[in-house]
Amino acid sequence: MRNEINRQNKDRYDFFYLPIDFNNNCNKGYAFINFVHSAYILDFFDEYNNKRWRMYNGDKVCKIAYGAFPGKKELLRKFGNSRVWK
């Protein structure tokens, strides 16, 4: 998924968290991304919202919403100690 997002958005975000279910080796169906400038959100929204993911052969559709933890600092506070962190 991150490779797909990086095609048009590399260097436009400073935080990306995609929780993984290690029992079935799949993502949990949501992610948190913090863009370095709010203008980048519009491009991302236009490209992905209500669209199917290209890398999946299923019916997964991207739905974009503002998160409950705005900003990199809050996202790091919430997810910085997660099991897998890069």
PDB file of N, CA, C and O in Angstrom:
ATOM      1  N   MET A   1       0.824  -1.185   0.000  1.00  0.00           N
ATOM      2  CA  MET A   1       0.000   0.000   0.000  1.00  0.00           C
ATOM      3  C   MET A   1       0.875   1.258   0.000  1.00  0.00           C
ATOM      4  O   MET A   1       0.567   2.215  -0.683  1.00  0.00           O
ATOM      5  N   ARG A   2       1.943   1.223   0.783  1.00  0.00           N
ATOM      6  CA  ARG A   2       2.786   2.420   0.856  1.00  0.00           C
ATOM      7  C   ARG A   2       3.442   2.716  -0.490  1.00  0.00           C
ATOM      8  O   ARG A   2       3.571   3.882  -0.870  1.00  0.00           O
ATOM      9  N   ASN A   3       3.838   1.692  -1.220  1.00  0.00           N
ATOM     10  CA  ASN A   3       4.411   1.920  -2.546  1.00  0.00           C
ATOM     11  C   ASN A   3       3.396   2.597  -3.466  1.00  0.00           C
ATOM     12  O   ASN A   3       3.745   3.475  -4.247  1.00  0.00           O
ATOM     13  N   GLU A   4       2.162   2.168  -3.372  1.00  0.00           N
ATOM     14  CA  GLU A   4       1.087   2.779  -4.168  1.00  0.00           C
ATOM     15  C   GLU A   4       0.938   4.261  -3.807  1.00  0.00           C
ATOM     16  O   GLU A   4       0.870   5.126  -4.684  1.00  0.00           O
ATOM     17  N   ILE A   5       0.907   4.567  -2.536  1.00  0.00           N
ATOM     18  CA  ILE A   5       0.747   5.950  -2.080  1.00  0.00           C
ATOM     19  C   ILE A   5       1.958   6.795  -2.472  1.00  0.00           C
ATOM     20  O   ILE A   5       1.820   7.956  -2.868  1.00  0.00           O
ATOM     21  N   ASN A   6       3.144   6.202  -2.413  1.00  0.00           N
ATOM     22  CA  ASN A   6       4.360   6.955  -2.749  1.00  0.00           C
ATOM     23  C   ASN A   6       4.474   7.319  -4.223  1.00  0.00           C
ATOM     24  O   ASN A   6       5.247   8.211  -4.575  1.00  0.00           O
ATOM     25  N   ARG A   7       3.727   6.666  -5.084  1.00  0.00           N
ATOM     26  CA  ARG A   7       3.799   6.996  -6.521  1.00  0.00           C
ATOM     27  C   ARG A   7       3.584   8.492  -6.750  1.00  0.00           C
ATOM     28  O   ARG A   7       4.303   9.110  -7.524  1.00  0.00           O
ATOM     29  N   GLN A   8       2.606   9.085  -6.102  1.00  0.00           N
ATOM     30  CA  GLN A   8       2.291  10.498  -6.292  1.00  0.00           C
ATOM     31  C   GLN A   8       2.545  11.349  -5.050  1.00  0.00           C
ATOM     32  O   GLN A   8       2.481  12.577  -5.133  1.00  0.00           O
ATOM     33  N   ASN A   9       2.836  10.708  -3.908  1.00  0.00           N
ATOM     34  CA  ASN A   9       2.871  11.452  -2.656  1.00  0.00           C
ATOM     35  C   ASN A   9       4.167  11.329  -1.869  1.00  0.00           C
ATOM     36  O   ASN A   9       4.227  11.759  -0.721  1.00  0.00           O
ATOM     37  N   LYS A  10       5.191  10.763  -2.461  1.00  0.00           N
ATOM     38  CA  LYS A  10       6.466  10.644  -1.761  1.00  0.00           C
ATOM     39  C   LYS A  10       6.939  12.031  -1.331  1.00  0.00           C
ATOM     40  O   LYS A  10       6.834  12.992  -2.077  1.00  0.00           O
ATOM     41  N   ASP A  11       7.433  12.129  -0.128  1.00  0.00           N
ATOM     42  CA  ASP A  11       7.924  13.383   0.468  1.00  0.00           C
ATOM     43  C   ASP A  11       6.812  14.380   0.770  1.00  0.00           C
ATOM     44  O   ASP A  11       7.093  15.515   1.133  1.00  0.00           O
ATOM     45  N   ARG A  12       5.564  13.977   0.639  1.00  0.00           N
ATOM     46  CA  ARG A  12       4.446  14.863   0.972  1.00  0.00           C
ATOM     47  C   ARG A  12       3.892  14.572   2.359  1.00  0.00           C
ATOM     48  O   ARG A  12       3.046  15.305   2.840  1.00  0.00           O
ATOM     49  N   TYR A  13       4.335  13.512   2.984  1.00  0.00           N
ATOM     50  CA  TYR A  13       3.877  13.181   4.323  1.00  0.00           C
ATOM     51  C   TYR A  13       5.076  12.850   5.206  1.00  0.00           C
ATOM     52  O   TYR A  13       6.133  12.469   4.727  1.00  0.00           O
ATOM     53  N   ASP A  14       4.869  13.011   6.519  1.00  0.00           N
ATOM     54  CA  ASP A  14       5.944  12.735   7.471  1.00  0.00           C
ATOM     55  C   ASP A  14       5.555  11.680   8.492  1.00  0.00           C
ATOM     56  O   ASP A  14       6.297  11.404   9.426  1.00  0.00           O
ATOM     57  N   PHE A  15       4.392  11.091   8.320  1.00  0.00           N
ATOM     58  CA  PHE A  15       3.945  10.031   9.210  1.00  0.00           C
ATOM     59  C   PHE A  15       3.001   9.124   8.445  1.00  0.00           C
ATOM     60  O   PHE A  15       2.097   9.597   7.758  1.00  0.00           O
ATOM     61  N   PHE A  16       3.223   7.817   8.538  1.00  0.00           N
ATOM     62  CA  PHE A  16       2.369   6.828   7.904  1.00  0.00           C
ATOM     63  C   PHE A  16       2.279   5.628   8.845  1.00  0.00           C
ATOM     64  O   PHE A  16       3.291   5.049   9.212  1.00  0.00           O
ATOM     65  N   TYR A  17       1.069   5.281   9.257  1.00  0.00           N
ATOM     66  CA  TYR A  17       0.869   4.140  10.137  1.00  0.00           C
ATOM     67  C   TYR A  17      -0.239   3.271   9.565  1.00  0.00           C
ATOM     68  O   TYR A  17      -1.376   3.713   9.397  1.00  0.00           O
ATOM     69  N   LEU A  18       0.106   2.029   9.237  1.00  0.00           N
ATOM     70  CA  LEU A  18      -0.831   1.054   8.689  1.00  0.00           C
ATOM     71  C   LEU A  18      -0.814  -0.165   9.606  1.00  0.00           C
ATOM     72  O   LEU A  18       0.109  -0.974   9.561  1.00  0.00           O
ATOM     73  N   PRO A  19      -1.794  -0.299  10.491  1.00  0.00           N
ATOM     74  CA  PRO A  19      -1.817  -1.442  11.406  1.00  0.00           C
ATOM     75  C   PRO A  19      -1.969  -2.768  10.652  1.00  0.00           C
ATOM     76  O   PRO A  19      -2.737  -2.859   9.691  1.00  0.00           O
ATOM     77  N   ILE A  20      -1.228  -3.760  11.105  1.00  0.00           N
ATOM     78  CA  ILE A  20      -1.233  -5.086  10.479  1.00  0.00           C
ATOM     79  C   ILE A  20      -1.789  -6.105  11.461  1.00  0.00           C
ATOM     80  O   ILE A  20      -1.461  -6.094  12.646  1.00  0.00           O
ATOM     81  N   ASP A  21      -2.643  -6.987  10.955  1.00  0.00           N
ATOM     82  CA  ASP A  21      -3.110  -8.139  11.720  1.00  0.00           C
ATOM     83  C   ASP A  21      -2.130  -9.273  11.435  1.00  0.00           C
ATOM     84  O   ASP A  21      -2.132  -9.840  10.338  1.00  0.00           O
ATOM     85  N   PHE A  22      -1.261  -9.566  12.386  1.00  0.00           N
ATOM     86  CA  PHE A  22      -0.205 -10.544  12.163  1.00  0.00           C
ATOM     87  C   PHE A  22      -0.730 -11.978  12.132  1.00  0.00           C
ATOM     88  O   PHE A  22      -0.019 -12.878  11.704  1.00  0.00           O
ATOM     89  N   ASN A  23      -1.966 -12.201  12.546  1.00  0.00           N
ATOM     90  CA  ASN A  23      -2.544 -13.546  12.463  1.00  0.00           C
ATOM     91  C   ASN A  23      -2.857 -13.936  11.031  1.00  0.00           C
ATOM     92  O   ASN A  23      -2.718 -15.091  10.651  1.00  0.00           O
ATOM     93  N   ASN A  24      -3.312 -12.978  10.219  1.00  0.00           N
ATOM     94  CA  ASN A  24      -3.627 -13.309   8.822  1.00  0.00           C
ATOM     95  C   ASN A  24      -2.745 -12.552   7.828  1.00  0.00           C
ATOM     96  O   ASN A  24      -2.972 -12.629   6.631  1.00  0.00           O
ATOM     97  N   ASN A  25      -1.750 -11.815   8.336  1.00  0.00           N
ATOM     98  CA  ASN A  25      -0.776 -11.114   7.495  1.00  0.00           C
ATOM     99  C   ASN A  25      -1.408 -10.095   6.556  1.00  0.00           C
ATOM    100  O   ASN A  25      -0.953  -9.918   5.434  1.00  0.00           O
ATOM    101  N   CYS A  26      -2.450  -9.453   6.994  1.00  0.00           N
ATOM    102  CA  CYS A  26      -3.122  -8.420   6.199  1.00  0.00           C
ATOM    103  C   CYS A  26      -3.238  -7.147   7.029  1.00  0.00           C
ATOM    104  O   CYS A  26      -3.208  -7.182   8.256  1.00  0.00           O
ATOM    105  N   ASN A  27      -3.418  -6.028   6.332  1.00  0.00           N
ATOM    106  CA  ASN A  27      -3.645  -4.792   7.083  1.00  0.00           C
ATOM    107  C   ASN A  27      -5.056  -4.820   7.661  1.00  0.00           C
ATOM    108  O   ASN A  27      -5.904  -5.585   7.232  1.00  0.00           O
ATOM    109  N   LYS A  28      -5.281  -3.967   8.626  1.00  0.00           N
ATOM    110  CA  LYS A  28      -6.569  -3.939   9.314  1.00  0.00           C
ATOM    111  C   LYS A  28      -7.611  -3.089   8.596  1.00  0.00           C
ATOM    112  O   LYS A  28      -8.731  -2.957   9.072  1.00  0.00           O
ATOM    113  N   GLY A  29      -7.258  -2.513   7.471  1.00  0.00           N
ATOM    114  CA  GLY A  29      -8.239  -1.791   6.670  1.00  0.00           C
ATOM    115  C   GLY A  29      -8.284  -0.300   6.905  1.00  0.00           C
ATOM    116  O   GLY A  29      -9.188   0.367   6.417  1.00  0.00           O
ATOM    117  N   TYR A  30      -7.323   0.236   7.652  1.00  0.00           N
ATOM    118  CA  TYR A  30      -7.266   1.681   7.849  1.00  0.00           C
ATOM    119  C   TYR A  30      -5.813   2.097   8.054  1.00  0.00           C
ATOM    120  O   TYR A  30      -4.951   1.266   8.351  1.00  0.00           O
ATOM    121  N   ALA A  31      -5.555   3.368   7.868  1.00  0.00           N
ATOM    122  CA  ALA A  31      -4.206   3.905   8.060  1.00  0.00           C
ATOM    123  C   ALA A  31      -4.318   5.348   8.523  1.00  0.00           C
ATOM    124  O   ALA A  31      -5.363   5.984   8.374  1.00  0.00           O
ATOM    125  N   PHE A  32      -3.226   5.843   9.079  1.00  0.00           N
ATOM    126  CA  PHE A  32      -3.125   7.248   9.459  1.00  0.00           C
ATOM    127  C   PHE A  32      -1.963   7.859   8.698  1.00  0.00           C
ATOM    128  O   PHE A  32      -0.857   7.308   8.702  1.00  0.00           O
ATOM    129  N   ILE A  33      -2.205   8.972   8.035  1.00  0.00           N
ATOM    130  CA  ILE A  33      -1.175   9.674   7.270  1.00  0.00           C
ATOM    131  C   ILE A  33      -1.206  11.143   7.679  1.00  0.00           C
ATOM    132  O   ILE A  33      -2.274  11.746   7.738  1.00  0.00           O
ATOM    133  N   ASN A  34      -0.044  11.704   7.926  1.00  0.00           N
ATOM    134  CA  ASN A  34       0.061  13.123   8.234  1.00  0.00           C
ATOM    135  C   ASN A  34       0.816  13.810   7.097  1.00  0.00           C
ATOM    136  O   ASN A  34       1.996  13.537   6.869  1.00  0.00           O
ATOM    137  N   PHE A  35       0.130  14.662   6.369  1.00  0.00           N
ATOM    138  CA  PHE A  35       0.755  15.388   5.268  1.00  0.00           C
ATOM    139  C   PHE A  35       1.491  16.616   5.795  1.00  0.00           C
ATOM    140  O   PHE A  35       1.040  17.256   6.751  1.00  0.00           O
ATOM    141  N   VAL A  36       2.617  16.953   5.172  1.00  0.00           N
ATOM    142  CA  VAL A  36       3.430  18.067   5.646  1.00  0.00           C
ATOM    143  C   VAL A  36       2.812  19.421   5.307  1.00  0.00           C
ATOM    144  O   VAL A  36       3.176  20.432   5.891  1.00  0.00           O
ATOM    145  N   HIS A  37       1.874  19.445   4.370  1.00  0.00           N
ATOM    146  CA  HIS A  37       1.162  20.674   4.029  1.00  0.00           C
ATOM    147  C   HIS A  37      -0.286  20.304   3.706  1.00  0.00           C
ATOM    148  O   HIS A  37      -0.549  19.310   3.028  1.00  0.00           O
ATOM    149  N   SER A  38      -1.203  21.102   4.181  1.00  0.00           N
ATOM    150  CA  SER A  38      -2.625  20.774   4.001  1.00  0.00           C
ATOM    151  C   SER A  38      -3.045  20.718   2.534  1.00  0.00           C
ATOM    152  O   SER A  38      -3.983  20.000   2.192  1.00  0.00           O
ATOM    153  N   ALA A  39      -2.363  21.425   1.649  1.00  0.00           N
ATOM    154  CA  ALA A  39      -2.712  21.393   0.217  1.00  0.00           C
ATOM    155  C   ALA A  39      -2.545  19.992  -0.370  1.00  0.00           C
ATOM    156  O   ALA A  39      -3.260  19.626  -1.310  1.00  0.00           O
ATOM    157  N   TYR A  40      -1.634  19.201   0.171  1.00  0.00           N
ATOM    158  CA  TYR A  40      -1.415  17.840  -0.338  1.00  0.00           C
ATOM    159  C   TYR A  40      -2.603  16.929  -0.064  1.00  0.00           C
ATOM    160  O   TYR A  40      -2.810  15.947  -0.769  1.00  0.00           O
ATOM    161  N   ILE A  41      -3.367  17.246   0.956  1.00  0.00           N
ATOM    162  CA  ILE A  41      -4.534  16.429   1.290  1.00  0.00           C
ATOM    163  C   ILE A  41      -5.540  16.448   0.142  1.00  0.00           C
ATOM    164  O   ILE A  41      -6.144  15.422  -0.181  1.00  0.00           O
ATOM    165  N   LEU A  42      -5.713  17.586  -0.489  1.00  0.00           N
ATOM    166  CA  LEU A  42      -6.679  17.700  -1.593  1.00  0.00           C
ATOM    167  C   LEU A  42      -6.313  16.788  -2.750  1.00  0.00           C
ATOM    168  O   LEU A  42      -7.175  16.093  -3.304  1.00  0.00           O
ATOM    169  N   ASP A  43      -5.031  16.769  -3.135  1.00  0.00           N
ATOM    170  CA  ASP A  43      -4.589  15.884  -4.216  1.00  0.00           C
ATOM    171  C   ASP A  43      -4.812  14.421  -3.840  1.00  0.00           C
ATOM    172  O   ASP A  43      -5.280  13.622  -4.656  1.00  0.00           O
ATOM    173  N   PHE A  44      -4.452  14.073  -2.620  1.00  0.00           N
ATOM    174  CA  PHE A  44      -4.617  12.705  -2.144  1.00  0.00           C
ATOM    175  C   PHE A  44      -6.096  12.309  -2.146  1.00  0.00           C
ATOM    176  O   PHE A  44      -6.472  11.229  -2.605  1.00  0.00           O
ATOM    177  N   PHE A  45      -6.938  13.202  -1.650  1.00  0.00           N
ATOM    178  CA  PHE A  45      -8.379  12.964  -1.620  1.00  0.00           C
ATOM    179  C   PHE A  45      -8.914  12.725  -3.032  1.00  0.00           C
ATOM    180  O   PHE A  45      -9.652  11.763  -3.269  1.00  0.00           O
ATOM    181  N   ASP A  46      -8.541  13.579  -3.968  1.00  0.00           N
ATOM    182  CA  ASP A  46      -9.011  13.431  -5.354  1.00  0.00           C
ATOM    183  C   ASP A  46      -8.551  12.114  -5.973  1.00  0.00           C
ATOM    184  O   ASP A  46      -9.278  11.492  -6.737  1.00  0.00           O
ATOM    185  N   GLU A  47      -7.345  11.685  -5.634  1.00  0.00           N
ATOM    186  CA  GLU A  47      -6.798  10.471  -6.237  1.00  0.00           C
ATOM    187  C   GLU A  47      -7.382   9.195  -5.645  1.00  0.00           C
ATOM    188  O   GLU A  47      -7.566   8.213  -6.365  1.00  0.00           O
ATOM    189  N   TYR A  48      -7.688   9.197  -4.343  1.00  0.00           N
ATOM    190  CA  TYR A  48      -8.024   7.937  -3.682  1.00  0.00           C
ATOM    191  C   TYR A  48      -9.435   7.825  -3.107  1.00  0.00           C
ATOM    192  O   TYR A  48      -9.942   6.711  -2.981  1.00  0.00           O
ATOM    193  N   ASN A  49     -10.051   8.899  -2.708  1.00  0.00           N
ATOM    194  CA  ASN A  49     -11.331   8.760  -2.019  1.00  0.00           C
ATOM    195  C   ASN A  49     -12.395   8.117  -2.909  1.00  0.00           C
ATOM    196  O   ASN A  49     -12.571   8.483  -4.065  1.00  0.00           O
ATOM    197  N   ASN A  50     -13.088   7.128  -2.348  1.00  0.00           N
ATOM    198  CA  ASN A  50     -14.137   6.363  -3.037  1.00  0.00           C
ATOM    199  C   ASN A  50     -13.630   5.578  -4.238  1.00  0.00           C
ATOM    200  O   ASN A  50     -14.399   5.259  -5.137  1.00  0.00           O
ATOM    201  N   LYS A  51     -12.344   5.260  -4.239  1.00  0.00           N
ATOM    202  CA  LYS A  51     -11.767   4.483  -5.343  1.00  0.00           C
ATOM    203  C   LYS A  51     -11.206   3.173  -4.796  1.00  0.00           C
ATOM    204  O   LYS A  51     -10.782   3.098  -3.651  1.00  0.00           O
ATOM    205  N   ARG A  52     -11.203   2.157  -5.643  1.00  0.00           N
ATOM    206  CA  ARG A  52     -10.620   0.862  -5.267  1.00  0.00           C
ATOM    207  C   ARG A  52      -9.106   0.949  -5.295  1.00  0.00           C
ATOM    208  O   ARG A  52      -8.528   1.662  -6.099  1.00  0.00           O
ATOM    209  N   TRP A  53      -8.499   0.184  -4.410  1.00  0.00           N
ATOM    210  CA  TRP A  53      -7.043   0.100  -4.403  1.00  0.00           C
ATOM    211  C   TRP A  53      -6.577  -0.714  -5.599  1.00  0.00           C
ATOM    212  O   TRP A  53      -7.069  -1.803  -5.838  1.00  0.00           O
ATOM    213  N   ARG A  54      -5.613  -0.216  -6.314  1.00  0.00           N
ATOM    214  CA  ARG A  54      -5.126  -0.893  -7.528  1.00  0.00           C
ATOM    215  C   ARG A  54      -4.440  -2.225  -7.228  1.00  0.00           C
ATOM    216  O   ARG A  54      -4.465  -3.130  -8.044  1.00  0.00           O
ATOM    217  N   MET A  55      -3.807  -2.332  -6.062  1.00  0.00           N
ATOM    218  CA  MET A  55      -3.009  -3.518  -5.785  1.00  0.00           C
ATOM    219  C   MET A  55      -3.808  -4.688  -5.222  1.00  0.00           C
ATOM    220  O   MET A  55      -3.263  -5.745  -5.012  1.00  0.00           O
ATOM    221  N   TYR A  56      -5.110  -4.512  -4.995  1.00  0.00           N
ATOM    222  CA  TYR A  56      -5.941  -5.582  -4.451  1.00  0.00           C
ATOM    223  C   TYR A  56      -6.943  -6.056  -5.489  1.00  0.00           C
ATOM    224  O   TYR A  56      -7.472  -5.272  -6.258  1.00  0.00           O
ATOM    225  N   ASN A  57      -7.207  -7.346  -5.480  1.00  0.00           N
ATOM    226  CA  ASN A  57      -8.205  -7.916  -6.377  1.00  0.00           C
ATOM    227  C   ASN A  57      -9.542  -8.074  -5.664  1.00  0.00           C
ATOM    228  O   ASN A  57     -10.290  -8.983  -5.934  1.00  0.00           O
ATOM    229  N   GLY A  58      -9.834  -7.186  -4.755  1.00  0.00           N
ATOM    230  CA  GLY A  58     -11.071  -7.285  -4.001  1.00  0.00           C
ATOM    231  C   GLY A  58     -11.909  -6.036  -4.159  1.00  0.00           C
ATOM    232  O   GLY A  58     -11.741  -5.258  -5.088  1.00  0.00           O
ATOM    233  N   ASP A  59     -12.802  -5.870  -3.224  1.00  0.00           N
ATOM    234  CA  ASP A  59     -13.734  -4.744  -3.263  1.00  0.00           C
ATOM    235  C   ASP A  59     -13.360  -3.616  -2.308  1.00  0.00           C
ATOM    236  O   ASP A  59     -14.191  -2.760  -2.029  1.00  0.00           O
ATOM    237  N   LYS A  60     -12.134  -3.620  -1.796  1.00  0.00           N
ATOM    238  CA  LYS A  60     -11.741  -2.577  -0.856  1.00  0.00           C
ATOM    239  C   LYS A  60     -11.752  -1.211  -1.536  1.00  0.00           C
ATOM    240  O   LYS A  60     -11.177  -1.014  -2.592  1.00  0.00           O
ATOM    241  N   VAL A  61     -12.464  -0.278  -0.906  1.00  0.00           N
ATOM    242  CA  VAL A  61     -12.579   1.084  -1.423  1.00  0.00           C
ATOM    243  C   VAL A  61     -12.024   2.032  -0.369  1.00  0.00           C
ATOM    244  O   VAL A  61     -12.297   1.885   0.823  1.00  0.00           O
ATOM    245  N   CYS A  62     -11.261   2.987  -0.796  1.00  0.00           N
ATOM    246  CA  CYS A  62     -10.665   3.962   0.115  1.00  0.00           C
ATOM    247  C   CYS A  62     -11.697   5.015   0.513  1.00  0.00           C
ATOM    248  O   CYS A  62     -12.343   5.618  -0.339  1.00  0.00           O
ATOM    249  N   LYS A  63     -11.853   5.214   1.796  1.00  0.00           N
ATOM    250  CA  LYS A  63     -12.713   6.263   2.345  1.00  0.00           C
ATOM    251  C   LYS A  63     -11.829   7.141   3.222  1.00  0.00           C
ATOM    252  O   LYS A  63     -11.225   6.663   4.175  1.00  0.00           O
ATOM    253  N   ILE A  64     -11.746   8.403   2.919  1.00  0.00           N
ATOM    254  CA  ILE A  64     -10.858   9.316   3.631  1.00  0.00           C
ATOM    255  C   ILE A  64     -11.652  10.168   4.614  1.00  0.00           C
ATOM    256  O   ILE A  64     -12.709  10.697   4.272  1.00  0.00           O
ATOM    257  N   ALA A  65     -11.111  10.279   5.811  1.00  0.00           N
ATOM    258  CA  ALA A  65     -11.722  11.109   6.856  1.00  0.00           C
ATOM    259  C   ALA A  65     -10.609  11.728   7.689  1.00  0.00           C
ATOM    260  O   ALA A  65      -9.506  11.187   7.766  1.00  0.00           O
ATOM    261  N   TYR A  66     -10.895  12.858   8.293  1.00  0.00           N
ATOM    262  CA  TYR A  66      -9.934  13.451   9.217  1.00  0.00           C
ATOM    263  C   TYR A  66      -9.868  12.582  10.459  1.00  0.00           C
ATOM    264  O   TYR A  66     -10.880  12.085  10.941  1.00  0.00           O
ATOM    265  N   GLY A  67      -8.658  12.405  10.968  1.00  0.00           N
ATOM    266  CA  GLY A  67      -8.457  11.570  12.131  1.00  0.00           C
ATOM    267  C   GLY A  67      -8.728  12.295  13.439  1.00  0.00           C
ATOM    268  O   GLY A  67      -8.834  13.522  13.490  1.00  0.00           O
ATOM    269  N   ALA A  68      -8.822  11.517  14.488  1.00  0.00           N
ATOM    270  CA  ALA A  68      -9.057  12.066  15.823  1.00  0.00           C
ATOM    271  C   ALA A  68      -7.767  12.570  16.467  1.00  0.00           C
ATOM    272  O   ALA A  68      -7.809  13.178  17.522  1.00  0.00           O
ATOM    273  N   PHE A  69      -6.623  12.322  15.833  1.00  0.00           N
ATOM    274  CA  PHE A  69      -5.322  12.705  16.380  1.00  0.00           C
ATOM    275  C   PHE A  69      -4.597  13.594  15.378  1.00  0.00           C
ATOM    276  O   PHE A  69      -3.701  13.146  14.671  1.00  0.00           O
ATOM    277  N   PRO A  70      -4.967  14.867  15.263  1.00  0.00           N
ATOM    278  CA  PRO A  70      -4.387  15.730  14.233  1.00  0.00           C
ATOM    279  C   PRO A  70      -2.931  16.091  14.515  1.00  0.00           C
ATOM    280  O   PRO A  70      -2.565  16.409  15.636  1.00  0.00           O
ATOM    281  N   GLY A  71      -2.115  15.996  13.490  1.00  0.00           N
ATOM    282  CA  GLY A  71      -0.726  16.412  13.596  1.00  0.00           C
ATOM    283  C   GLY A  71       0.216  15.278  13.934  1.00  0.00           C
ATOM    284  O   GLY A  71      -0.138  14.301  14.580  1.00  0.00           O
ATOM    285  N   LYS A  72       1.446  15.419  13.456  1.00  0.00           N
ATOM    286  CA  LYS A  72       2.460  14.393  13.658  1.00  0.00           C
ATOM    287  C   LYS A  72       2.736  14.147  15.141  1.00  0.00           C
ATOM    288  O   LYS A  72       2.859  13.002  15.570  1.00  0.00           O
ATOM    289  N   LYS A  73       2.810  15.204  15.916  1.00  0.00           N
ATOM    290  CA  LYS A  73       3.112  15.066  17.345  1.00  0.00           C
ATOM    291  C   LYS A  73       2.073  14.184  18.047  1.00  0.00           C
ATOM    292  O   LYS A  73       2.424  13.294  18.819  1.00  0.00           O
ATOM    293  N   GLU A  74       0.804  14.414  17.772  1.00  0.00           N
ATOM    294  CA  GLU A  74      -0.261  13.612  18.385  1.00  0.00           C
ATOM    295  C   GLU A  74      -0.251  12.179  17.866  1.00  0.00           C
ATOM    296  O   GLU A  74      -0.493  11.235  18.618  1.00  0.00           O
ATOM    297  N   LEU A  75       0.027  12.002  16.574  1.00  0.00           N
ATOM    298  CA  LEU A  75       0.090  10.652  16.010  1.00  0.00           C
ATOM    299  C   LEU A  75       1.245   9.868  16.628  1.00  0.00           C
ATOM    300  O   LEU A  75       1.096   8.679  16.940  1.00  0.00           O
ATOM    301  N   LEU A  76       2.391  10.515  16.814  1.00  0.00           N
ATOM    302  CA  LEU A  76       3.521   9.842  17.455  1.00  0.00           C
ATOM    303  C   LEU A  76       3.200   9.489  18.902  1.00  0.00           C
ATOM    304  O   LEU A  76       3.578   8.415  19.378  1.00  0.00           O
ATOM    305  N   ARG A  77       2.512  10.368  19.581  1.00  0.00           N
ATOM    306  CA  ARG A  77       2.136  10.103  20.969  1.00  0.00           C
ATOM    307  C   ARG A  77       1.204   8.875  21.029  1.00  0.00           C
ATOM    308  O   ARG A  77       1.328   8.026  21.902  1.00  0.00           O
ATOM    309  N   LYS A  78       0.276   8.789  20.094  1.00  0.00           N
ATOM    310  CA  LYS A  78      -0.703   7.701  20.084  1.00  0.00           C
ATOM    311  C   LYS A  78      -0.111   6.380  19.589  1.00  0.00           C
ATOM    312  O   LYS A  78      -0.365   5.317  20.150  1.00  0.00           O
ATOM    313  N   PHE A  79       0.693   6.422  18.509  1.00  0.00           N
ATOM    314  CA  PHE A  79       1.135   5.197  17.846  1.00  0.00           C
ATOM    315  C   PHE A  79       2.636   4.948  17.908  1.00  0.00           C
ATOM    316  O   PHE A  79       3.115   3.940  17.403  1.00  0.00           O
ATOM    317  N   GLY A  80       3.391   5.820  18.526  1.00  0.00           N
ATOM    318  CA  GLY A  80       4.845   5.710  18.548  1.00  0.00           C
ATOM    319  C   GLY A  80       5.381   4.472  19.226  1.00  0.00           C
ATOM    320  O   GLY A  80       6.479   4.025  18.922  1.00  0.00           O
ATOM    321  N   ASN A  81       4.624   3.881  20.126  1.00  0.00           N
ATOM    322  CA  ASN A  81       5.060   2.665  20.824  1.00  0.00           C
ATOM    323  C   ASN A  81       4.396   1.414  20.291  1.00  0.00           C
ATOM    324  O   ASN A  81       4.354   0.395  20.962  1.00  0.00           O
ATOM    325  N   SER A  82       3.859   1.484  19.080  1.00  0.00           N
ATOM    326  CA  SER A  82       3.188   0.326  18.494  1.00  0.00           C
ATOM    327  C   SER A  82       4.171  -0.797  18.235  1.00  0.00           C
ATOM    328  O   SER A  82       5.379  -0.589  18.160  1.00  0.00           O
ATOM    329  N   ARG A  83       3.638  -1.967  18.033  1.00  0.00           N
ATOM    330  CA  ARG A  83       4.452  -3.185  17.875  1.00  0.00           C
ATOM    331  C   ARG A  83       5.460  -3.066  16.733  1.00  0.00           C
ATOM    332  O   ARG A  83       6.586  -3.498  16.843  1.00  0.00           O
ATOM    333  N   VAL A  84       5.054  -2.495  15.625  1.00  0.00           N
ATOM    334  CA  VAL A  84       5.947  -2.303  14.491  1.00  0.00           C
ATOM    335  C   VAL A  84       5.979  -0.827  14.197  1.00  0.00           C
ATOM    336  O   VAL A  84       4.938  -0.195  14.037  1.00  0.00           O
ATOM    337  N   TRP A  85       7.154  -0.265  14.117  1.00  0.00           N
ATOM    338  CA  TRP A  85       7.282   1.174  13.916  1.00  0.00           C
ATOM    339  C   TRP A  85       8.455   1.440  13.002  1.00  0.00           C
ATOM    340  O   TRP A  85       9.549   0.957  13.221  1.00  0.00           O
ATOM    341  N   LYS A  86       8.215   2.220  11.934  1.00  0.00           N
ATOM    342  CA  LYS A  86       9.296   2.617  11.014  1.00  0.00           C
ATOM    343  C   LYS A  86       9.224   4.084  10.790  1.00  0.00           C
ATOM    344  O   LYS A  86       8.195   4.652  10.733  1.00  0.00           O
TER     345      LYS A  86
END
